[in-house]
Amino acid sequence: MNKVLMHPLAKPVFFVLALVPLALWVYGAFADTLGANPAEAIIWGSGEWTIRFLMMALAVTPLRVTTGWIALARWRRMIGLFSFFYGLIHLLSYSWLDQSLDVSAIIADIGRRPFILVGMLTFTILLVLAITSPRAVVRAMGGARWQALHRTVYAAGLLALLHFFWMRAGKNNFAEVELYAVIIFGLLGWRVWRSWKRRRAAMA
Amino acid sequence: LPGADSKVPGARVDAKPTPYKDVSTYNNYYEFSTDKSQPARLAGTLKTEPWTVSIEGLVKKPMKMGIDELLKLAPMEERIYRLRCVEAWSMVVPWVGYSLSSLIDHVQPLGSAKYIEFVTLADKAQMPGLSSGVLEWPYREGLRMDEARHPLTLLTFGLYGEVLPKQNGAPLRVIVPWKYGFKSAKSLVAIRFLEAMPTSSWMRSAPSEYGFYANVNPQVDHPRWSQSSERPIGGGLFAKRQATQMFNGYGPQVASLYAGMDLRHYF
């Protein structure tokens, strides 16, 4: 698996695949294949892909440690940036297609609907993490500080889940939320379990 | 299923109907799927013939009526109604049917009947969505008797001059155009006349979010989204949202039903 991950074409192939959802929306907008409510299809779809890439990014370290696919470490930044990228599309499509780029309406919406506020918080975290993702910034910040900042990705995962849960709660439609919750709590739980084990080993 | 132009005041809204394709492929029909594009694909398994509706409860003449008998009970009318979903989207649909009051008169409710309850088919063999616990099945809805008797309340058998597509609630449903769409129960198997207010499926699942009345009201938001505007379906990607009207624009016909009621409390 490390060989596959290190293959010079592996990352370009992933990059192109990761852009497929976007390509389908652009194509669908012109070819009218997005169903009766195309704005909703793009707003919801981009939100779901934000969480999916976020979960993939959170899965990198557990997978690397448990499987020995050490080459995965080089993938984490790209996957995280795709989460930010789809989060940006999510925010822009909501602002444009749902709120007609009316800033005062968006601000009123943040005040009125807690789940919009939570979504905005999630995006803010992803934005900060994306800005601080270049290697030059990592060097400038110093590894320890950078790592502390980037631990907020766990908060982003939980906030994204809350945002999604709250949105779906309106119509009691939790199947997908439950699946994502199991994955996100599983990935965070693995980290908690590992740090607990390490601490015990250090004390022994 | 042709229908004559309805003479009922407010029955023909002056707006362009939403394309048939959108009306028949964007459906909330949780008995099939919570994904709105899926009922059109999955509802083929719904068996609409033979079909019987049981008229029960506080009526002089409780009966089981076959779909053919129901179709012949009163002349079919075409009514072009606005449809406003609680999810803040809207359509304009040319329905075919007759006022529910025709059926109510036919079965002669007792004086004690104050409410009417609609019960939707719940058959796991035909409806894959029933295995999910999204709601308590069968789906139930209800109206106050004066709402049910209002001439705009339509017992509906068709749309666009055709028999109802299965995903739109074939073979018969109710349409209450001034209320959010979920009040308009689909694929009815029982209509009950009751003395006490029935508890609808949505009231049972989330009482703080869904009340019995569910009148379209731009001033009363859903806890998680605004009801002040709506997205018209069929306008494409860049369709602007439009302002939601009180009682979905049917205020002149129905506001008097709620005179003196605090509609924030009775939401």
Short mmCIF file of C-alpha atoms in Angstrom, two decimals:
data_model
loop_
_atom_site.label_atom_id
_atom_site.label_comp_id
_atom_site.label_asym_id
_atom_site.label_seq_id
_atom_site.Cartn_x
_atom_site.Cartn_y
_atom_site.Cartn_z
CA MET A 1 0.00 0.00 0.00
CA ASN A 2 2.86 2.38 0.74
CA LYS A 3 4.03 1.84 -2.83
CA VAL A 4 0.61 2.77 -4.20
CA LEU A 5 0.48 5.84 -1.98
CA MET A 6 3.97 6.90 -3.06
CA HIS A 7 3.28 6.39 -6.77
CA PRO A 8 3.84 9.67 -8.64
CA LEU A 9 0.34 9.44 -10.13
CA ALA A 10 -1.45 8.64 -6.84
CA LYS A 11 -1.95 12.21 -5.69
CA PRO A 12 -2.92 13.62 -9.11
CA VAL A 13 -5.52 10.84 -9.48
CA PHE A 14 -6.95 11.59 -6.03
CA PHE A 15 -6.95 15.30 -6.84
CA VAL A 16 -9.01 14.76 -10.00
CA LEU A 17 -11.41 12.35 -8.24
CA ALA A 18 -11.89 14.86 -5.44
CA LEU A 19 -13.05 17.41 -7.98
CA VAL A 20 -15.70 15.11 -9.47
CA PRO A 21 -18.55 16.37 -7.21
CA LEU A 22 -17.80 19.95 -8.24
CA ALA A 23 -17.65 18.96 -11.90
CA LEU A 24 -21.05 17.24 -11.60
CA TRP A 25 -22.64 20.39 -10.13
CA VAL A 26 -21.19 22.64 -12.83
CA TYR A 27 -22.30 20.20 -15.52
CA GLY A 28 -25.68 19.73 -13.83
CA ALA A 29 -26.29 23.46 -13.59
CA PHE A 30 -26.06 23.74 -17.37
CA ALA A 31 -27.55 20.37 -18.33
CA ASP A 32 -30.37 20.60 -15.74
CA THR A 33 -29.58 17.28 -14.08
CA LEU A 34 -29.67 18.52 -10.47
CA GLY A 35 -33.37 17.84 -9.96
CA ALA A 36 -36.22 20.19 -9.14
CA ASN A 37 -34.25 22.19 -6.58
CA PRO A 38 -30.72 22.60 -7.99
CA ALA A 39 -29.70 25.23 -5.42
CA GLU A 40 -30.51 22.84 -2.59
CA ALA A 41 -28.65 20.01 -4.35
CA ILE A 42 -25.46 22.12 -4.49
CA ILE A 43 -25.79 23.62 -1.00
CA TRP A 44 -26.47 20.25 0.64
CA GLY A 45 -24.03 18.36 -1.55
CA SER A 46 -21.13 20.72 -0.84
CA GLY A 47 -21.86 20.53 2.88
CA GLU A 48 -21.81 16.75 2.81
CA TRP A 49 -18.51 16.68 0.91
CA THR A 50 -17.01 19.09 3.44
CA ILE A 51 -17.75 16.62 6.24
CA ARG A 52 -16.64 13.63 4.17
CA PHE A 53 -13.22 15.15 3.44
CA LEU A 54 -12.94 16.27 7.05
CA MET A 55 -13.57 12.68 8.16
CA MET A 56 -10.97 11.44 5.67
CA ALA A 57 -8.44 13.93 7.04
CA LEU A 58 -9.22 12.81 10.59
CA ALA A 59 -8.81 9.18 9.52
CA VAL A 60 -5.26 9.67 8.18
CA THR A 61 -3.38 9.33 11.46
CA PRO A 62 -5.36 6.39 12.89
CA LEU A 63 -4.99 4.56 9.56
CA ARG A 64 -1.30 5.35 9.33
CA VAL A 65 -0.60 4.11 12.85
CA THR A 66 -2.75 0.98 12.75
CA THR A 67 -1.87 -0.18 9.23
CA GLY A 68 1.70 1.02 8.88
CA TRP A 69 0.83 2.95 5.70
CA ILE A 70 3.28 5.66 6.68
CA ALA A 71 3.10 7.30 3.26
CA LEU A 72 -0.40 8.49 4.21
CA ALA A 73 1.16 11.30 6.26
CA ARG A 74 1.94 13.13 3.03
CA TRP A 75 -1.74 13.08 2.10
CA ARG A 76 -3.25 14.73 5.14
CA ARG A 77 -2.76 18.32 4.06
CA MET A 78 -4.30 17.83 0.61
CA ILE A 79 -7.32 16.03 2.05
CA GLY A 80 -7.82 18.73 4.68
CA LEU A 81 -7.59 21.42 2.03
CA PHE A 82 -10.31 19.69 0.02
CA SER A 83 -12.53 19.83 3.10
CA PHE A 84 -11.91 23.58 3.28
CA PHE A 85 -12.47 23.88 -0.48
CA TYR A 86 -15.91 22.23 -0.31
CA GLY A 87 -16.68 24.24 2.83
CA LEU A 88 -15.95 27.38 0.83
CA ILE A 89 -18.29 26.21 -1.96
CA HIS A 90 -20.89 25.42 0.71
CA LEU A 91 -20.63 28.92 2.19
CA LEU A 92 -20.60 30.63 -1.21
CA SER A 93 -23.53 28.65 -2.58
CA TYR A 94 -25.56 29.32 0.60
CA SER A 95 -24.68 33.03 0.44
CA TRP A 96 -25.40 33.33 -3.25
CA LEU A 97 -28.15 30.82 -4.10
CA ASP A 98 -30.02 30.98 -0.79
CA GLN A 99 -29.37 34.53 0.44
CA SER A 100 -28.75 36.34 -2.89
CA LEU A 101 -25.44 37.72 -1.51
CA ASP A 102 -27.40 39.99 0.85
CA VAL A 103 -24.89 40.52 3.68
CA SER A 104 -27.44 41.92 6.12
CA ALA A 105 -29.73 38.94 5.48
CA ILE A 106 -26.84 36.54 6.13
CA ILE A 107 -25.94 38.30 9.38
CA ALA A 108 -29.59 38.20 10.46
CA ASP A 109 -29.68 34.50 9.59
CA ILE A 110 -26.61 33.82 11.76
CA GLY A 111 -28.32 35.55 14.68
CA ARG A 112 -31.60 33.76 14.18
CA ARG A 113 -30.56 30.20 13.46
CA PRO A 114 -28.07 28.50 15.78
CA PHE A 115 -27.16 25.90 13.18
CA ILE A 116 -26.04 28.62 10.76
CA LEU A 117 -23.86 30.10 13.54
CA VAL A 118 -22.33 26.67 14.15
CA GLY A 119 -21.70 26.27 10.43
CA MET A 120 -19.94 29.64 10.31
CA LEU A 121 -17.77 28.69 13.29
CA THR A 122 -16.81 25.45 11.57
CA PHE A 123 -15.88 27.32 8.42
CA THR A 124 -13.79 29.83 10.40
CA ILE A 125 -11.75 26.98 11.89
CA LEU A 126 -11.25 25.37 8.48
CA LEU A 127 -10.23 28.76 7.06
CA VAL A 128 -7.58 29.30 9.77
CA LEU A 129 -6.26 25.78 9.27
CA ALA A 130 -6.12 26.25 5.48
CA ILE A 131 -4.26 29.57 5.80
CA THR A 132 -1.71 28.00 8.15
CA SER A 133 -1.26 24.86 6.06
CA PRO A 134 1.74 25.87 3.85
CA ARG A 135 5.08 24.46 5.00
CA ALA A 136 6.52 27.96 5.31
CA VAL A 137 3.84 28.84 7.87
CA VAL A 138 4.49 25.61 9.79
CA ARG A 139 8.17 26.56 9.99
CA ALA A 140 7.41 30.16 10.95
CA MET A 141 5.00 29.08 13.70
CA GLY A 142 7.14 26.30 15.08
CA GLY A 143 5.98 22.70 15.21
CA ALA A 144 4.48 22.67 18.70
CA ARG A 145 2.42 25.81 18.25
CA TRP A 146 1.30 24.71 14.80
CA GLN A 147 0.23 21.34 16.11
CA ALA A 148 -1.70 22.92 18.97
CA LEU A 149 -3.55 25.17 16.52
CA HIS A 150 -4.29 22.29 14.17
CA ARG A 151 -5.79 20.22 16.98
CA THR A 152 -8.83 22.51 16.55
CA VAL A 153 -9.68 20.26 13.59
CA TYR A 154 -11.33 17.99 16.20
CA ALA A 155 -13.58 20.88 17.18
CA ALA A 156 -14.33 21.48 13.50
CA GLY A 157 -15.37 17.84 13.14
CA LEU A 158 -17.72 18.01 16.13
CA LEU A 159 -19.17 21.38 15.10
CA ALA A 160 -19.73 20.19 11.53
CA LEU A 161 -21.57 17.18 12.94
CA LEU A 162 -23.72 19.41 15.18
CA HIS A 163 -24.52 21.67 12.22
CA PHE A 164 -25.58 18.66 10.13
CA PHE A 165 -27.54 17.10 13.00
CA TRP A 166 -29.40 20.34 13.69
CA MET A 167 -30.26 20.82 10.05
CA ARG A 168 -31.62 17.30 9.69
CA ALA A 169 -33.41 17.39 13.06
CA GLY A 170 -36.10 19.58 11.48
CA LYS A 171 -37.40 16.58 9.60
CA ASN A 172 -36.22 13.76 11.90
CA ASN A 173 -33.96 12.45 9.17
CA PHE A 174 -30.95 11.10 11.04
CA ALA A 175 -29.67 8.05 9.11
CA GLU A 176 -26.71 9.84 7.50
CA VAL A 177 -26.04 11.95 10.61
CA GLU A 178 -25.77 8.78 12.69
CA LEU A 179 -23.29 7.24 10.26
CA TYR A 180 -21.09 10.35 10.32
CA ALA A 181 -21.35 10.55 14.10
CA VAL A 182 -20.14 6.96 14.47
CA ILE A 183 -17.17 7.69 12.21
CA ILE A 184 -16.21 11.02 13.81
CA PHE A 185 -16.61 9.79 17.40
CA GLY A 186 -14.75 6.62 16.45
CA LEU A 187 -11.82 8.61 15.07
CA LEU A 188 -11.72 10.94 18.08
CA GLY A 189 -12.21 8.03 20.48
CA TRP A 190 -9.20 6.25 19.00
CA ARG A 191 -7.05 9.32 19.77
CA VAL A 192 -8.32 9.58 23.32
CA TRP A 193 -7.70 5.87 23.87
CA ARG A 194 -4.17 6.13 22.44
CA SER A 195 -3.17 9.13 24.56
CA TRP A 196 -4.57 7.40 27.66
CA LYS A 197 -2.54 4.30 26.87
CA ARG A 198 0.59 6.36 26.33
CA ARG A 199 0.16 8.20 29.60
CA ARG A 200 -0.27 4.93 31.43
CA ALA A 201 2.86 3.55 29.78
CA ALA A 202 4.77 6.68 30.80
CA MET A 203 3.66 6.29 34.43
CA ALA A 204 4.51 2.61 34.59
CA LEU B 1 -58.77 12.59 -15.26
CA PRO B 2 -60.23 15.86 -16.57
CA GLY B 3 -61.69 18.45 -14.24
CA ALA B 4 -63.90 21.44 -14.96
CA ASP B 5 -62.69 24.91 -13.98
CA SER B 6 -63.59 25.31 -10.33
CA LYS B 7 -65.96 28.11 -9.30
CA VAL B 8 -64.83 28.01 -5.67
CA PRO B 9 -63.38 31.44 -4.70
CA GLY B 10 -59.59 31.29 -4.59
CA ALA B 11 -59.47 27.95 -6.38
CA ARG B 12 -57.48 29.16 -9.39
CA VAL B 13 -54.40 31.08 -8.41
CA ASP B 14 -53.05 33.41 -11.06
CA ALA B 15 -49.55 31.96 -11.37
CA LYS B 16 -47.73 29.70 -13.78
CA PRO B 17 -47.95 26.06 -12.64
CA THR B 18 -44.68 24.34 -11.71
CA PRO B 19 -43.60 21.96 -14.51
CA TYR B 20 -45.10 18.46 -14.25
CA LYS B 21 -41.62 16.95 -14.14
CA ASP B 22 -40.73 18.91 -10.99
CA VAL B 23 -44.12 18.28 -9.33
CA SER B 24 -43.71 14.55 -9.88
CA THR B 25 -40.00 14.17 -9.01
CA TYR B 26 -39.62 16.36 -5.91
CA ASN B 27 -41.74 14.73 -3.26
CA ASN B 28 -41.71 14.34 0.47
CA TYR B 29 -43.16 10.87 0.85
CA TYR B 30 -41.32 9.34 3.81
CA GLU B 31 -43.06 5.98 3.41
CA PHE B 32 -40.76 5.54 0.41
CA SER B 33 -37.70 7.63 1.23
CA THR B 34 -36.61 10.78 3.01
CA ASP B 35 -34.76 11.79 -0.17
CA LYS B 36 -37.16 13.87 -2.24
CA SER B 37 -36.00 12.50 -5.57
CA GLN B 38 -36.51 8.87 -4.51
CA PRO B 39 -40.31 8.46 -4.21
CA ALA B 40 -40.60 8.95 -7.99
CA ARG B 41 -38.25 5.97 -8.43
CA LEU B 42 -39.58 3.79 -5.62
CA ALA B 43 -43.34 4.34 -5.57
CA GLY B 44 -43.94 1.93 -8.45
CA THR B 45 -44.51 -0.76 -5.83
CA LEU B 46 -47.56 1.07 -4.47
CA LYS B 47 -50.66 -0.89 -5.44
CA THR B 48 -53.50 1.58 -5.95
CA GLU B 49 -56.10 -0.89 -7.19
CA PRO B 50 -58.19 -2.18 -5.56
CA TRP B 51 -58.32 0.59 -2.95
CA THR B 52 -60.76 1.17 -0.13
CA VAL B 53 -61.15 4.05 2.24
CA SER B 54 -62.72 3.34 5.57
CA ILE B 55 -64.99 6.08 6.90
CA GLU B 56 -65.09 5.64 10.66
CA GLY B 57 -66.06 7.23 13.92
CA LEU B 58 -68.78 9.72 14.64
CA VAL B 59 -70.84 9.47 11.46
CA LYS B 60 -74.38 8.30 10.78
CA LYS B 61 -73.15 6.13 7.94
CA PRO B 62 -69.75 4.56 8.61
CA MET B 63 -68.72 2.78 5.43
CA LYS B 64 -65.96 1.40 3.31
CA MET B 65 -65.79 3.15 -0.02
CA GLY B 66 -64.01 1.79 -3.08
CA ILE B 67 -61.95 4.14 -5.21
CA ASP B 68 -64.46 3.94 -8.10
CA GLU B 69 -67.28 4.99 -5.83
CA LEU B 70 -65.20 7.87 -4.48
CA LEU B 71 -64.28 9.03 -7.99
CA LYS B 72 -67.99 9.25 -8.88
CA LEU B 73 -69.19 10.96 -5.70
CA ALA B 74 -68.96 14.51 -7.08
CA PRO B 75 -67.92 16.23 -10.31
CA MET B 76 -64.16 16.64 -10.77
CA GLU B 77 -62.80 20.18 -10.68
CA GLU B 78 -59.39 21.51 -11.57
CA ARG B 79 -57.92 23.74 -8.87
CA ILE B 80 -54.66 25.59 -9.31
CA TYR B 81 -53.27 25.91 -5.80
CA ARG B 82 -50.08 27.22 -4.31
CA LEU B 83 -48.27 24.53 -2.31
CA ARG B 84 -45.94 25.71 0.45
CA CYS B 85 -43.72 23.12 2.14
CA VAL B 86 -42.62 23.66 5.74
CA GLU B 87 -39.07 23.30 4.35
CA ALA B 88 -39.50 26.74 2.71
CA TRP B 89 -39.97 25.76 -0.91
CA SER B 90 -43.12 26.17 -2.96
CA MET B 91 -44.90 25.05 -6.11
CA VAL B 92 -48.06 25.85 -8.00
CA VAL B 93 -50.01 22.69 -8.82
CA PRO B 94 -53.12 22.12 -10.94
CA TRP B 95 -54.87 19.48 -8.84
CA VAL B 96 -58.01 17.56 -9.80
CA GLY B 97 -60.64 16.56 -7.27
CA TYR B 98 -63.66 17.87 -5.40
CA SER B 99 -64.26 19.59 -2.09
CA LEU B 100 -63.87 17.21 0.83
CA SER B 101 -67.17 18.62 2.09
CA SER B 102 -68.95 16.53 -0.59
CA LEU B 103 -67.71 13.36 1.08
CA ILE B 104 -68.42 14.72 4.56
CA ASP B 105 -72.03 15.49 3.57
CA HIS B 106 -72.35 12.02 2.05
CA VAL B 107 -71.42 10.22 5.29
CA GLN B 108 -73.31 12.61 7.59
CA PRO B 109 -71.17 13.32 10.66
CA LEU B 110 -72.83 13.37 14.07
CA GLY B 111 -73.09 16.67 15.92
CA SER B 112 -70.38 15.46 18.29
CA ALA B 113 -67.78 15.18 15.48
CA LYS B 114 -65.47 18.15 15.94
CA TYR B 115 -62.34 16.89 14.16
CA ILE B 116 -61.42 14.71 11.25
CA GLU B 117 -58.38 12.44 11.09
CA PHE B 118 -56.67 11.16 7.95
CA VAL B 119 -54.74 7.90 8.01
CA THR B 120 -52.24 7.04 5.28
CA LEU B 121 -51.44 3.55 4.01
CA ALA B 122 -48.60 1.86 5.91
CA ASP B 123 -47.67 -1.43 4.23
CA LYS B 124 -44.07 -2.59 4.53
CA ALA B 125 -44.45 -4.81 1.47
CA GLN B 126 -45.14 -1.78 -0.71
CA MET B 127 -43.28 0.98 1.10
CA PRO B 128 -39.56 0.56 1.77
CA GLY B 129 -39.31 3.73 3.89
CA LEU B 130 -41.46 2.23 6.66
CA SER B 131 -38.50 0.26 7.97
CA SER B 132 -36.94 3.54 9.11
CA GLY B 133 -38.03 5.00 12.41
CA VAL B 134 -38.29 8.56 11.11
CA LEU B 135 -41.96 8.80 12.11
CA GLU B 136 -44.54 6.68 13.81
CA TRP B 137 -46.51 4.87 11.10
CA PRO B 138 -49.11 5.03 9.80
CA TYR B 139 -48.84 8.72 8.96
CA ARG B 140 -51.71 10.63 10.51
CA GLU B 141 -52.97 14.13 9.98
CA GLY B 142 -56.05 16.00 11.04
CA LEU B 143 -58.24 19.05 10.61
CA ARG B 144 -60.86 20.84 12.62
CA MET B 145 -64.31 20.12 11.17
CA ASP B 146 -64.77 23.67 9.85
CA GLU B 147 -61.37 23.47 8.13
CA ALA B 148 -62.27 20.11 6.62
CA ARG B 149 -65.59 21.49 5.39
CA HIS B 150 -64.02 24.59 3.87
CA PRO B 151 -64.64 24.51 0.09
CA LEU B 152 -60.90 24.95 -0.63
CA THR B 153 -60.05 21.69 1.19
CA LEU B 154 -59.76 19.31 -1.72
CA LEU B 155 -60.13 15.56 -1.89
CA THR B 156 -57.61 15.07 -4.64
CA PHE B 157 -57.39 12.32 -7.29
CA GLY B 158 -55.26 13.89 -9.99
CA LEU B 159 -52.90 16.61 -11.15
CA TYR B 160 -52.27 18.14 -14.54
CA GLY B 161 -55.47 16.49 -15.79
CA GLU B 162 -54.10 13.02 -15.04
CA VAL B 163 -54.54 10.45 -12.31
CA LEU B 164 -52.19 11.25 -9.38
CA PRO B 165 -48.70 9.84 -9.85
CA LYS B 166 -48.06 7.32 -7.06
CA GLN B 167 -45.31 9.49 -5.54
CA ASN B 168 -47.81 12.34 -5.25
CA GLY B 169 -50.14 10.30 -3.06
CA ALA B 170 -52.23 8.11 -5.39
CA PRO B 171 -54.97 7.11 -5.52
CA LEU B 172 -56.40 9.85 -3.33
CA ARG B 173 -55.13 12.44 -0.89
CA VAL B 174 -56.26 15.61 0.73
CA ILE B 175 -54.94 19.07 -0.19
CA VAL B 176 -55.25 21.96 2.25
CA PRO B 177 -53.64 24.85 0.35
CA TRP B 178 -53.32 27.35 3.20
CA LYS B 179 -51.39 24.94 5.42
CA TYR B 180 -47.86 23.55 5.13
CA GLY B 181 -47.69 20.59 2.77
CA PHE B 182 -47.32 17.93 5.45
CA LYS B 183 -50.94 18.57 6.52
CA SER B 184 -52.05 17.25 3.12
CA ALA B 185 -51.88 13.51 3.81
CA LYS B 186 -51.34 11.12 0.90
CA SER B 187 -52.72 7.70 -0.12
CA LEU B 188 -55.60 7.77 2.37
CA VAL B 189 -56.95 4.52 3.77
CA ALA B 190 -59.12 5.89 6.57
CA ILE B 191 -60.96 9.06 7.41
CA ARG B 192 -62.12 9.27 11.01
CA PHE B 193 -64.60 11.63 12.61
CA LEU B 194 -63.61 12.43 16.17
CA GLU B 195 -64.72 14.50 19.11
CA ALA B 196 -61.19 15.24 20.42
CA MET B 197 -58.32 16.77 18.50
CA PRO B 198 -56.22 13.99 16.96
CA THR B 199 -52.42 13.97 17.39
CA SER B 200 -50.74 14.11 14.01
CA SER B 201 -47.54 12.17 13.27
CA TRP B 202 -45.44 15.33 13.26
CA MET B 203 -46.97 16.58 16.52
CA ARG B 204 -46.13 13.25 18.08
CA SER B 205 -42.54 13.29 16.84
CA ALA B 206 -41.68 16.94 17.60
CA PRO B 207 -44.46 18.73 19.52
CA SER B 208 -42.44 21.92 20.00
CA GLU B 209 -41.83 22.24 16.26
CA TYR B 210 -45.07 21.09 14.67
CA GLY B 211 -48.47 22.14 15.92
CA PHE B 212 -51.90 20.93 14.93
CA TYR B 213 -52.78 23.94 12.78
CA ALA B 214 -49.60 24.37 10.69
CA ASN B 215 -51.06 27.34 8.83
CA VAL B 216 -48.55 28.96 6.49
CA ASN B 217 -47.38 31.97 8.48
CA PRO B 218 -44.35 34.08 7.52
CA GLN B 219 -44.27 35.58 11.01
CA VAL B 220 -43.85 32.31 12.90
CA ASP B 221 -40.49 30.71 12.14
CA HIS B 222 -39.70 27.05 12.40
CA PRO B 223 -37.18 26.70 15.27
CA ARG B 224 -34.39 26.05 12.78
CA TRP B 225 -35.31 28.07 9.74
CA SER B 226 -37.14 31.18 8.70
CA GLN B 227 -40.61 30.92 7.17
CA SER B 228 -40.60 34.50 5.87
CA SER B 229 -39.63 33.52 2.33
CA GLU B 230 -39.69 30.50 0.07
CA ARG B 231 -37.83 29.09 -2.91
CA PRO B 232 -40.10 28.51 -5.92
CA ILE B 233 -39.37 25.11 -7.46
CA GLY B 234 -38.87 24.97 -11.21
CA GLY B 235 -37.19 28.34 -11.56
CA GLY B 236 -33.72 26.89 -12.01
CA LEU B 237 -30.53 27.47 -10.08
CA PHE B 238 -30.78 31.22 -9.74
CA ALA B 239 -34.49 31.57 -8.97
CA LYS B 240 -34.91 34.30 -6.36
CA ARG B 241 -36.66 33.47 -3.14
CA GLN B 242 -40.07 35.06 -2.84
CA ALA B 243 -41.94 36.41 0.16
CA THR B 244 -44.24 33.91 1.87
CA GLN B 245 -47.82 35.07 2.24
CA MET B 246 -49.99 34.70 5.33
CA PHE B 247 -52.18 31.59 4.90
CA ASN B 248 -50.17 31.00 1.71
CA GLY B 249 -52.20 33.76 0.07
CA TYR B 250 -55.58 32.24 0.98
CA GLY B 251 -56.25 34.73 3.78
CA PRO B 252 -59.34 36.27 2.11
CA GLN B 253 -60.96 32.81 2.07
CA VAL B 254 -59.76 31.25 5.32
CA ALA B 255 -58.63 33.93 7.82
CA SER B 256 -62.13 34.02 9.35
CA LEU B 257 -61.69 30.40 10.50
CA TYR B 258 -59.07 31.63 12.96
CA ALA B 259 -60.66 34.88 14.14
CA GLY B 260 -59.57 35.64 17.69
CA MET B 261 -56.96 32.88 17.82
CA ASP B 262 -53.33 33.65 18.72
CA LEU B 263 -51.61 31.99 15.77
CA ARG B 264 -48.24 32.13 17.53
CA HIS B 265 -49.65 29.87 20.20
CA TYR B 266 -51.77 27.75 17.85
CA PHE B 267 -49.02 27.25 15.29
#
